[in-house]
Coordinates of C-alpha atoms in Angstrom, one line a residue:
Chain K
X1 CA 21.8 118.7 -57.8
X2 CA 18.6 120.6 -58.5
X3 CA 18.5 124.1 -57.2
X4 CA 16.1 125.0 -54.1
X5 CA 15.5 128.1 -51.9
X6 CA 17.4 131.0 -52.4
X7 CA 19.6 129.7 -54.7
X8 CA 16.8 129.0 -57.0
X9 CA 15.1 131.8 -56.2
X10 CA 17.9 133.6 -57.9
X11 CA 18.2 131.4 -61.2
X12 CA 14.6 131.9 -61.4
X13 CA 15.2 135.7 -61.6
X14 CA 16.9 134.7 -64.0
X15 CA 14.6 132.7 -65.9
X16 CA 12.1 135.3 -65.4
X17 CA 14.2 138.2 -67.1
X18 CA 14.5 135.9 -70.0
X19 CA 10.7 135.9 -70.0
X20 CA 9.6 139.0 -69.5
X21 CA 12.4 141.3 -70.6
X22 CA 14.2 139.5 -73.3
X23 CA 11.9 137.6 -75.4
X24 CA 9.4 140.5 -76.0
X25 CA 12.7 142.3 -77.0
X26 CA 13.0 139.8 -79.9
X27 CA 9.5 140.0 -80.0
X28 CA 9.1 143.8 -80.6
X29 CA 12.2 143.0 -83.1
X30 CA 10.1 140.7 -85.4
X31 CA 7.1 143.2 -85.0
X32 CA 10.1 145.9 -86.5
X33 CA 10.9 143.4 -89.3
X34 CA 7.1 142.9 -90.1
X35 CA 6.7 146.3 -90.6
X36 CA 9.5 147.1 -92.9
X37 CA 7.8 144.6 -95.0
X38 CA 4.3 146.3 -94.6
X39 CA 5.8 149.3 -95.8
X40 CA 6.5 147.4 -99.4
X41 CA 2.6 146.9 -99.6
X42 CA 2.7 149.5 -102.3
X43 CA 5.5 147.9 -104.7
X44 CA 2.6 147.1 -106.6
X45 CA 2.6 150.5 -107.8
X46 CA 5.8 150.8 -108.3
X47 CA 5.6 147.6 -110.5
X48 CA 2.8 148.1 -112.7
X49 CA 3.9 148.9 -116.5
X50 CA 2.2 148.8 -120.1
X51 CA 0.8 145.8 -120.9
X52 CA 2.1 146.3 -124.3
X53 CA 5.4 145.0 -122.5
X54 CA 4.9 141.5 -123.0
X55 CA 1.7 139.6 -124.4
X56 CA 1.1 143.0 -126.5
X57 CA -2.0 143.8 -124.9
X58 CA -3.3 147.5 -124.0
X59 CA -3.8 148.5 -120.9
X60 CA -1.6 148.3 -117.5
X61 CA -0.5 145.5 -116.0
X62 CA 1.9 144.0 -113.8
X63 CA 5.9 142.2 -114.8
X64 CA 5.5 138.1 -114.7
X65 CA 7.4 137.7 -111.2
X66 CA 4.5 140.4 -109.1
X67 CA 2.2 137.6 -108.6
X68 CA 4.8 134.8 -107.0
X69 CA 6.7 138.0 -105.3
X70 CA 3.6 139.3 -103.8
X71 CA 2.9 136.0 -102.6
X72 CA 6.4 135.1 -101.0
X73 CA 6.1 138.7 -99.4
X74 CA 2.9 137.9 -97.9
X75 CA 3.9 134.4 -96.4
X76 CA 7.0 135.9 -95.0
X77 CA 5.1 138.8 -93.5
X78 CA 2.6 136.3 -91.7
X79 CA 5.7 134.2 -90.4
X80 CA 7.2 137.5 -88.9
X81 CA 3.9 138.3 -87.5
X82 CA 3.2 134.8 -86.1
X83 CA 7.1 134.7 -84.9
X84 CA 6.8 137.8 -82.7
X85 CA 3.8 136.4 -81.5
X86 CA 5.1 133.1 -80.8
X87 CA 8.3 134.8 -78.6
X88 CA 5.4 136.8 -76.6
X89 CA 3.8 133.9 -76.1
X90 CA 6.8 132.1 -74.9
X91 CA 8.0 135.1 -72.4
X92 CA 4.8 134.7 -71.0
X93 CA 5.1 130.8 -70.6
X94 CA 8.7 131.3 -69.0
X95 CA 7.0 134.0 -66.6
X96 CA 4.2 131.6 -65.8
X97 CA 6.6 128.6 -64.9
X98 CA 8.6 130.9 -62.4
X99 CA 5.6 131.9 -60.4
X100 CA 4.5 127.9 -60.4
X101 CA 7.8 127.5 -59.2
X102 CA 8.1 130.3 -56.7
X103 CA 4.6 129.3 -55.2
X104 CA 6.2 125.7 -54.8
X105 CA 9.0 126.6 -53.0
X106 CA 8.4 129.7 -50.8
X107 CA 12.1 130.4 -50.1
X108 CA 12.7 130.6 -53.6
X109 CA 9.8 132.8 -54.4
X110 CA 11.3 135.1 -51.6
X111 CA 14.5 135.0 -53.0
X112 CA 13.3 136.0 -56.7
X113 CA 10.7 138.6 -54.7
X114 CA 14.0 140.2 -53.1
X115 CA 15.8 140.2 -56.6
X116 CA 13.3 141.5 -58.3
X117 CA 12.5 144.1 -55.4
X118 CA 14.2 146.8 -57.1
X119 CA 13.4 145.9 -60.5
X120 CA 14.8 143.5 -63.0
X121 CA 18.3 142.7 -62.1
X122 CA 21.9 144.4 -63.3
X123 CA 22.6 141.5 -65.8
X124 CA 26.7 143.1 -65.8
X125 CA 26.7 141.8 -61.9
X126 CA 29.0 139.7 -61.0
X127 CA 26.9 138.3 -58.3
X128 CA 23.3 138.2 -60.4
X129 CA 21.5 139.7 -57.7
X130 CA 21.8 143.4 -57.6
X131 CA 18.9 145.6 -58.8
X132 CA 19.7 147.6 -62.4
X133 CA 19.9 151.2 -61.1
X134 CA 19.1 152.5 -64.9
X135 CA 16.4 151.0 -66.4
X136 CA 16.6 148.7 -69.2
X137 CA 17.6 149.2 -72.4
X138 CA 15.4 149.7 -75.0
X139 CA 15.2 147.8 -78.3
X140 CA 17.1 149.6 -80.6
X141 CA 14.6 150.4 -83.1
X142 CA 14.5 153.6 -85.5
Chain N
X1 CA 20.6 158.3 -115.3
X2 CA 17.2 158.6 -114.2
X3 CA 14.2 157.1 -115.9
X4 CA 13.1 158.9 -118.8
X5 CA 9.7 160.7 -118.1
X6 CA 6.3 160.2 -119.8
X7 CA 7.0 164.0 -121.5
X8 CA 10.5 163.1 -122.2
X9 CA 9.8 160.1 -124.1
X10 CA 6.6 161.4 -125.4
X11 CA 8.8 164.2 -127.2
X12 CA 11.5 161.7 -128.3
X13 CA 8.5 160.1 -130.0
X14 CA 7.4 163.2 -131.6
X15 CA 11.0 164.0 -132.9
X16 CA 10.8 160.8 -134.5
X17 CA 7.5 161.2 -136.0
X18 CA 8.7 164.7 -137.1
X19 CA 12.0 163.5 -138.9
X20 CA 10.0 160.7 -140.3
X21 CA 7.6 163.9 -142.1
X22 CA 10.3 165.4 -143.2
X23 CA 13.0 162.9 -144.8
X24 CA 10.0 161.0 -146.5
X25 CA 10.1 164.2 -149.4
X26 CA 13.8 164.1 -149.0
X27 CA 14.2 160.8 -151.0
X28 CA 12.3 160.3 -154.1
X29 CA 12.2 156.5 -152.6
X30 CA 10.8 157.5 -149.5
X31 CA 8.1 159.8 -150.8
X32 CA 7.3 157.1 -153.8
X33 CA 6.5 154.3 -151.3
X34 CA 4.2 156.6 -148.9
X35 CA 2.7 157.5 -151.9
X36 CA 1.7 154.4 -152.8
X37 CA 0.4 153.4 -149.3
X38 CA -1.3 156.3 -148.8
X39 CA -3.1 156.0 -152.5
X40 CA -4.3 152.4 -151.5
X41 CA -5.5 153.5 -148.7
X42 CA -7.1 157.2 -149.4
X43 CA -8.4 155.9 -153.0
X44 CA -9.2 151.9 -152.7
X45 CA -10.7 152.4 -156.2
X46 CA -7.5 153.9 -157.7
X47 CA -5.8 150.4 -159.8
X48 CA -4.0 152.3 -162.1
X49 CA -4.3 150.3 -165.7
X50 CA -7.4 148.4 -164.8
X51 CA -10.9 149.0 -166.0
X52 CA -13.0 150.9 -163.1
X53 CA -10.5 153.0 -161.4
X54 CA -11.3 156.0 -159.9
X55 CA -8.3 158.8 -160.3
X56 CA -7.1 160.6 -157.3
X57 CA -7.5 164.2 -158.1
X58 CA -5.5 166.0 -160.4
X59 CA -2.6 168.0 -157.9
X60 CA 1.1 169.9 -158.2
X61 CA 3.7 167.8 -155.9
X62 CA 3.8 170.1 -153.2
X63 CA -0.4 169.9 -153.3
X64 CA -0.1 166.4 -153.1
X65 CA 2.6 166.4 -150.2
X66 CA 1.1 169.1 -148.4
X67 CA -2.6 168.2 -148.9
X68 CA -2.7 164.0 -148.9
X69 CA 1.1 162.2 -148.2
X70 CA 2.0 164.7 -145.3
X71 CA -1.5 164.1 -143.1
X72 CA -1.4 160.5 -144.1
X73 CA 2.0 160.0 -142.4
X74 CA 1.1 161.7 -139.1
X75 CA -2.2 160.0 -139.1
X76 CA -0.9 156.4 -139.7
X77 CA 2.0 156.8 -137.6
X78 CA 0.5 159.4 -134.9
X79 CA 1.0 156.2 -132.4
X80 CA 4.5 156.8 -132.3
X81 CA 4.7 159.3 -129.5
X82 CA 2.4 157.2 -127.5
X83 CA 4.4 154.1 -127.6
X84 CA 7.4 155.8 -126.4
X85 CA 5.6 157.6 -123.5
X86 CA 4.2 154.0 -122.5
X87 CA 8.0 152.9 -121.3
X88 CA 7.7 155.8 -118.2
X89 CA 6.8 153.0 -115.9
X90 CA 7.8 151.4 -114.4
X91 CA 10.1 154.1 -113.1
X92 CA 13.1 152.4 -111.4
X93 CA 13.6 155.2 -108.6
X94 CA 10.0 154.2 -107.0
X95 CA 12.0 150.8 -106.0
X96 CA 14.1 152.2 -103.9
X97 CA 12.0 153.0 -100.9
X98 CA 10.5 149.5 -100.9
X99 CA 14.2 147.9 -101.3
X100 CA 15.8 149.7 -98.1
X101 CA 12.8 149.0 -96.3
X102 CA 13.7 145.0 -97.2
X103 CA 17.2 145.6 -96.4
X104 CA 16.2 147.1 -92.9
X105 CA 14.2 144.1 -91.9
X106 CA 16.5 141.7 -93.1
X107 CA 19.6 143.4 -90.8
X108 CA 17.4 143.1 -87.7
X109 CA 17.3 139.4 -88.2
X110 CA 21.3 138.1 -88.4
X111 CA 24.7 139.7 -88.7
X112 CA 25.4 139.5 -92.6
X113 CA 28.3 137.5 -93.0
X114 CA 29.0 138.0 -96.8
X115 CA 32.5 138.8 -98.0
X116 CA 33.7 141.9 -100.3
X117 CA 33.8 139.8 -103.5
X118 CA 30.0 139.0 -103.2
X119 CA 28.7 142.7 -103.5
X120 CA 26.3 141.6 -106.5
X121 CA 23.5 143.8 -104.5
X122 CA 24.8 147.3 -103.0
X123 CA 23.2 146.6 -99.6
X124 CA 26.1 143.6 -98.8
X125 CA 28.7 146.4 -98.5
X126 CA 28.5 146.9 -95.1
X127 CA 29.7 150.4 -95.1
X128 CA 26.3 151.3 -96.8
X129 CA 24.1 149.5 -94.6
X130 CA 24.5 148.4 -90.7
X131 CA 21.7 146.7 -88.4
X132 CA 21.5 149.3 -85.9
X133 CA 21.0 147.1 -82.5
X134 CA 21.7 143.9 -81.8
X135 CA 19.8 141.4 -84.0
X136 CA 17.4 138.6 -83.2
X137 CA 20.0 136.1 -83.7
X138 CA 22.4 138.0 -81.5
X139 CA 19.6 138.0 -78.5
X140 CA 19.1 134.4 -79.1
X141 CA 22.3 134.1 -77.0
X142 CA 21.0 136.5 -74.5
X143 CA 18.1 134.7 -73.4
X144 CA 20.3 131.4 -74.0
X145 CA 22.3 133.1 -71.6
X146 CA 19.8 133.7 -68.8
X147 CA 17.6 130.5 -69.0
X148 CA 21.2 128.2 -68.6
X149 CA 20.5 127.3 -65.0
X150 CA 17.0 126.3 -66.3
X151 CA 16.7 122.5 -65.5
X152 CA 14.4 119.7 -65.7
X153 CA 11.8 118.7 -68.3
X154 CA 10.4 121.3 -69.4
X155 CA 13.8 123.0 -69.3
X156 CA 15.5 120.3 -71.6
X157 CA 12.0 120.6 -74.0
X158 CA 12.5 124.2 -74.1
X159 CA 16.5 124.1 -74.7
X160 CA 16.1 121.2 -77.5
X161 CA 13.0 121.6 -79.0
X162 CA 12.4 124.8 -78.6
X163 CA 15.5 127.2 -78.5
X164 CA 17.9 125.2 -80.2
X165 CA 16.0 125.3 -83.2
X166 CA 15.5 129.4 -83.8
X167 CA 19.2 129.6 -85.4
X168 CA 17.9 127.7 -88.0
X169 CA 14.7 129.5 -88.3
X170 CA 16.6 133.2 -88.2
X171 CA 18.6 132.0 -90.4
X172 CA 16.2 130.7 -93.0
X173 CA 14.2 133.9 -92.3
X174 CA 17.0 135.8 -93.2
X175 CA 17.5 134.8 -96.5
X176 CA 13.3 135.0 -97.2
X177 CA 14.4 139.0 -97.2
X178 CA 17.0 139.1 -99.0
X179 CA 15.3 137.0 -101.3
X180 CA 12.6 139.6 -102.0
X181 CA 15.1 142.3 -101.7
X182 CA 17.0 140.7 -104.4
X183 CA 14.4 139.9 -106.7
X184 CA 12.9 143.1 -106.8
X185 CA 16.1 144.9 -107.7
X186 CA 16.6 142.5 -109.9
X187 CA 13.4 143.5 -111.5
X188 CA 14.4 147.6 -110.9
X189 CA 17.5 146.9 -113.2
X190 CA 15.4 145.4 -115.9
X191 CA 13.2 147.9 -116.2
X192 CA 16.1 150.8 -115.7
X193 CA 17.9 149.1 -119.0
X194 CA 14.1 149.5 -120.5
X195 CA 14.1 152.8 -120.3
X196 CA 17.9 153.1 -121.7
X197 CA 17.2 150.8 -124.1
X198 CA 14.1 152.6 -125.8
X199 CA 15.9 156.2 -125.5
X200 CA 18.3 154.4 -128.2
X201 CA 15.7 152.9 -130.0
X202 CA 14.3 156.1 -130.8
X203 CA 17.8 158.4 -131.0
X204 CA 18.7 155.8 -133.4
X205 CA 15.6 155.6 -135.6
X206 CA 16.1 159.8 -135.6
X207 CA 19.8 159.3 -136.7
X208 CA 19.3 156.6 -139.5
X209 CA 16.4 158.4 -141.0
X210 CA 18.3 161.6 -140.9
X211 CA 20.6 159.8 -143.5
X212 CA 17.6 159.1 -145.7
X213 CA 18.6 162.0 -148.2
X214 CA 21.3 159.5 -149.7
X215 CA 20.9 157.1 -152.0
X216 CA 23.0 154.8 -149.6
X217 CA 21.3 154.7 -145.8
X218 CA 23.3 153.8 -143.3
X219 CA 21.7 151.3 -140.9
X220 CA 23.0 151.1 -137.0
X221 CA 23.0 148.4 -134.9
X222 CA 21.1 147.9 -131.5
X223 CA 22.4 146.3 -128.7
X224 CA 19.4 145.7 -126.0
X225 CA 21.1 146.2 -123.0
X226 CA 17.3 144.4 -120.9
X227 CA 18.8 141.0 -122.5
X228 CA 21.2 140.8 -119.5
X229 CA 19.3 142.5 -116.8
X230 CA 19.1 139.7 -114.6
X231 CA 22.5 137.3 -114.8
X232 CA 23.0 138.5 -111.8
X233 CA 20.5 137.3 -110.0
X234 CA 21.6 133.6 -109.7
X235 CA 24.7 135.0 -107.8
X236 CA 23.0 137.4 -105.6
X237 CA 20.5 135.0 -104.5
X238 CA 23.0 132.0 -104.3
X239 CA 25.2 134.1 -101.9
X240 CA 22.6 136.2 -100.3
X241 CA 19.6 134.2 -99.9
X242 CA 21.8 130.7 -99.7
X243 CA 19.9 127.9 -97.4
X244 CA 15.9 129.1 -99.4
X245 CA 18.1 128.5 -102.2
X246 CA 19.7 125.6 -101.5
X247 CA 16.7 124.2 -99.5
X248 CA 14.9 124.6 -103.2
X249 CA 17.4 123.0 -105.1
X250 CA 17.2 119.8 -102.7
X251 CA 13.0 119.9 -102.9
X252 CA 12.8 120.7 -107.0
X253 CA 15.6 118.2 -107.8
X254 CA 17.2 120.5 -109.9
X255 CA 20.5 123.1 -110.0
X256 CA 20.5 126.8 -108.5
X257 CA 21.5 127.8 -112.1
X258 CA 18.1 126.3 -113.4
X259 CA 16.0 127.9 -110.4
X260 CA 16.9 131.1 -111.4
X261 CA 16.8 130.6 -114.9
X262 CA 21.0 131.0 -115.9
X263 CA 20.9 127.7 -118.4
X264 CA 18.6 129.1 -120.1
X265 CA 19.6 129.9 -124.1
X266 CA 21.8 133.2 -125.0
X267 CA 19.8 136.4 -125.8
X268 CA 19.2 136.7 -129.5
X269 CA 21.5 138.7 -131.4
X270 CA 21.7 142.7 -131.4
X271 CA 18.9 144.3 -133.9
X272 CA 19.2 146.9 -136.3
X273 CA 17.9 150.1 -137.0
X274 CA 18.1 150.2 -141.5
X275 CA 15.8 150.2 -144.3
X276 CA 16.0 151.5 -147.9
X277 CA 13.2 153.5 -147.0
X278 CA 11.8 155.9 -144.2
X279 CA 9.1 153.2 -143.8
X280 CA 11.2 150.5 -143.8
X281 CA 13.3 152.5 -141.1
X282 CA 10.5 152.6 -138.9
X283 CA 9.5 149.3 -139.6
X284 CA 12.8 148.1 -138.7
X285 CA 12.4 150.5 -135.3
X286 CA 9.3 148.5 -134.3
X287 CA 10.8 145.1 -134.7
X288 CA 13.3 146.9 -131.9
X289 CA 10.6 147.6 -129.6
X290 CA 8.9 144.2 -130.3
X291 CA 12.3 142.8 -129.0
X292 CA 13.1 145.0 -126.4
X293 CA 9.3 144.3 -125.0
X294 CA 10.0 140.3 -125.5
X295 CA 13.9 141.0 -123.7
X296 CA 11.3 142.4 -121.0
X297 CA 9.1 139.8 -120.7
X298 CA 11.5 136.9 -120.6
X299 CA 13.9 138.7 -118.1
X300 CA 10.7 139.5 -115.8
X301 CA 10.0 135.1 -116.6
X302 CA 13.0 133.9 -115.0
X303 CA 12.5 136.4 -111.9
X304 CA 9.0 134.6 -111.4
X305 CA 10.1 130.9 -112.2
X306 CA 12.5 131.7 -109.5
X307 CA 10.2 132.9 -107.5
X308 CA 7.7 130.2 -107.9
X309 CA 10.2 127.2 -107.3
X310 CA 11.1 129.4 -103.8
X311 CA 7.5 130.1 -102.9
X312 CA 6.8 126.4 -102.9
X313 CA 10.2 125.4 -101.0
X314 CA 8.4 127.8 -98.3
X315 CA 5.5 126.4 -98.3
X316 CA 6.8 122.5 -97.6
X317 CA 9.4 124.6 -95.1
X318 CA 7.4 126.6 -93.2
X319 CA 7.1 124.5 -90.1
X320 CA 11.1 125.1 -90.4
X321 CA 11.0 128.9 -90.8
X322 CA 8.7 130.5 -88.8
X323 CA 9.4 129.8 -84.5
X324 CA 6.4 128.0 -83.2
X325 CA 4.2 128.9 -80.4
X326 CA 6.4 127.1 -77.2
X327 CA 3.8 124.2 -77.0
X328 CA 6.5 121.2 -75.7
X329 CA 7.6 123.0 -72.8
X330 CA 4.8 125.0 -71.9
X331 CA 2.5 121.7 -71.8
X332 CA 5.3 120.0 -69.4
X333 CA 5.6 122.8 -67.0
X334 CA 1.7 121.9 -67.1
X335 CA 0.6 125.4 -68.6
X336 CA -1.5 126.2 -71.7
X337 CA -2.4 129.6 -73.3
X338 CA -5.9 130.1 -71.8
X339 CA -4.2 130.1 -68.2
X340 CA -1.3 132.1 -69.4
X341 CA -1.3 136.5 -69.0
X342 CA 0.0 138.0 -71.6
X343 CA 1.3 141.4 -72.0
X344 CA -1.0 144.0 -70.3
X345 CA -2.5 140.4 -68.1
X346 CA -4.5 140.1 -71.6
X347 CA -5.0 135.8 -71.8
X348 CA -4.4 134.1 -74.8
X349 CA -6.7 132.7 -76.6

């Protein structure tokens, strides 16, 4: 039976936590992981050599596999980037949907109002509905 | 042991030149056959017996050492040092930092499963490297988790089509950094057995000329250690970056020995360091560095055909790899971007 009032006032807290809190969280992850690959933009130095290595010509140059390594770095670094984007973008959506759906139904927007009164909720409650009296942990990142 | 340096190698180089100098007068061989280069080149009109020629100079022995054979010999073979000096890069320590930085990305992304006999790359054992956190795959059950009372349309759109698929994605992603974590220490170790490999090029060369005061020199053998560099790779990548690979192997019709080049033909045999000459010694010591820079060049070849093969799988993949923006659900729950706040109540685009 689908959920009204209070009682989805509650799941929406829910819904909304996944939204605003949790999917930035993997978000701000994939923004991490794009970064550690930003931070190879400079194998290239590392990787260039004599060109006498090779075809036998003077000069510096670069080992066969820089060109199709670069490239794969590059791709994956723009799917990490559009990825954390695409989670914000879905938090966002999720967040959008509960206040559609709290406007809807007034008893469940006062329920989710009450829950989120003090703050996202204590997700280690039983119950689901009391308040986190610490805030939020942070993404662990270094 | 670290990579040689510029000065280090440029001085092995030097010591080889130098031994070159001085065992040419050692043996009358030797000093006969510079001799005779150096006359064709210093006196092009000396043809000894044949009408025209021009004599060199009437000299002593040690004149003619001193004054023409000796600076013809550093001349002619002055690029000696310099080739040696050329194998200080690339410098296998100045992988490192762009390695762990791989490593850390690809720990945030999914719990690495691998077991203790697949430690092909040092980064698998986990008591050297642990995601600190929990990673995205891990948090994939937390928001699972909190959107499971979710239901309706654009709830079942966003469970199917949307959530349901980022295991796959994580996964996929994953193995992308492993991938390039993996390939570039494969390419570190070639060039770390580069620089070991032309250190006993030239200690060689030094030792087999230093025999060149007997009648009989002894020639040693060469074993380029760059031939093997990269068997590994096949393994590492097979166990570490296992669905790009296997994803490649279904898309390119072909093995995951092919992709990453392990069918291909056995490294020619060892080369030797000999000649019944000091020229012919260092003769002998540049077909070693031709092969050693060949033993390069393929072993860098099978990297990139690897590469290649897994750059395209990506690219007919990436709809597969990379989590969309949520447009099924978010267009039932009758929302779109441009009436969407983001972060900071910034609207999309």
């Amino acid at each position: 039976m689908p959920l009204s009032g209070p009682a989805l006032g509650v799941k929406l807290a829910d819904l909304r936590k996944a939204g605003l809190v949790y999917l930035p969280h993997m978000a701000s992850t994939y923004i991490h992981v794009n970064g550690k690959l930003a931070e190879t933009s400079g194998a290239g130095d590392a990787l260039s050599r004599s060109a006498l290595v090779g075809p036998g010509v003077e000069g510096t140059g670069f080992g066969d596999f820089y060109g199709p390594w670069l490239e794969l770095r590059n791709t994956v670094q723009t799917i990490m980037a559009n990825t954390a984007n695409n989670l914000e973008k879905a938090g966002s959506t999720l967040v959008h949907i509960c206040d559609v759906y709290a406007q809807e139904d007034t008893a469940a927007g006062g329920a989710m109002n009450t829950a989120w009164g003090g703050g996202p909720l204590d997700p280690n409650d039983p119950d689901g509905s009391k308040p986190l009296t610490e805030p939020l942990p942070e993404p662990k990142l270094p | 042991m670290a990579h040689p340096t510029e000065g280090q190698l440029r001085d092995l180089g030097q010591r080889v030149l130098d031994t070159l100098v001085r065992m040419t007068i050692k043996q009358s061989e030797s000093l006969v056959e510079a001799r005779k280069r150096q006359l064709g080149e210093d006196y092009p009109d000396y043809k000894p017996g044949q009408p025209g020629s021009v004599n060199p100079p009437m000299k002593s022995g040690e004149e003619m050492w001193l004054q023409e054979i000796k600076p013809w010999i550093e001349k002619n073979y002055a690029w000696i040092p310099d080739t040696f000096a050329k194998y200080a890069k690339p410098d296998e320590a100045q992988f490192d930092g762009h390695i762990a930085a791989l490593v850390n990305g690809q720990t945030f992304l999914k719990p690495d499963l691998k077991t203790a006999g697949e430690k092909w790359t040092k980064w698998l054992d986990p008591t050297v490297v642990k995601g600190p956190g929990k990673t995205v795959f891990d948090q994939v059950g937390i928001v699972n988790s909190f959107v499971d009372d979710w239901h309706g349309t654009a709830a079942d759109s966003f469970h199917e089509n949307y959530l349901a698929s980022f295991g796959t994605s994580i996964g996929y992603q994953h193995d992308l950094m492993f991938t390039l974590a993996a390939t570039l220490q494969a390419g570190q170790e070639i060039y770390k057995r580069m620089g070991v490999d032309i250190v006993d090029i030239g200690e060689k060369t030094i030792q087999v000329l230093e025999t060149a005061d007997d009648k009989d020199i002894k020639g040693t053998a060469i074993t380029l250690s760059v031939l093997g560099a990269v068997a590994g790779i096949a393994a590492a990548v097979a166990t570490g970056g296992a669905s790009i690979l296997l994803a490649a192997v279904a898309a390119t019709a072909s093995t995951a020995s092919d992709i990453v080049g392990a069918q291909d033909p056995p490294p020619p045999p060892s080369t030797e360091i000999k000649g019944s000459t000091t020229l012919e010694i260092i003769a002998s010591m540049t077909d070693a560095i031709s092969k050693l820079n060949q033993g390069v060049y393929d072993q860098e070849h099978k990297i990139a055909r690897a590469l290649v093969t897994i750059n395209q799988t990506v690219g007919s993949m990436r709809a597969q790899i990379e989590i969309p923006p949520p447009a099924d659900f978010n267009l039932m729950a009758n929302a779109d971007y441009t009436n969407i706040k983001g972060p900071g109540g910034v609207y999309y685009e």
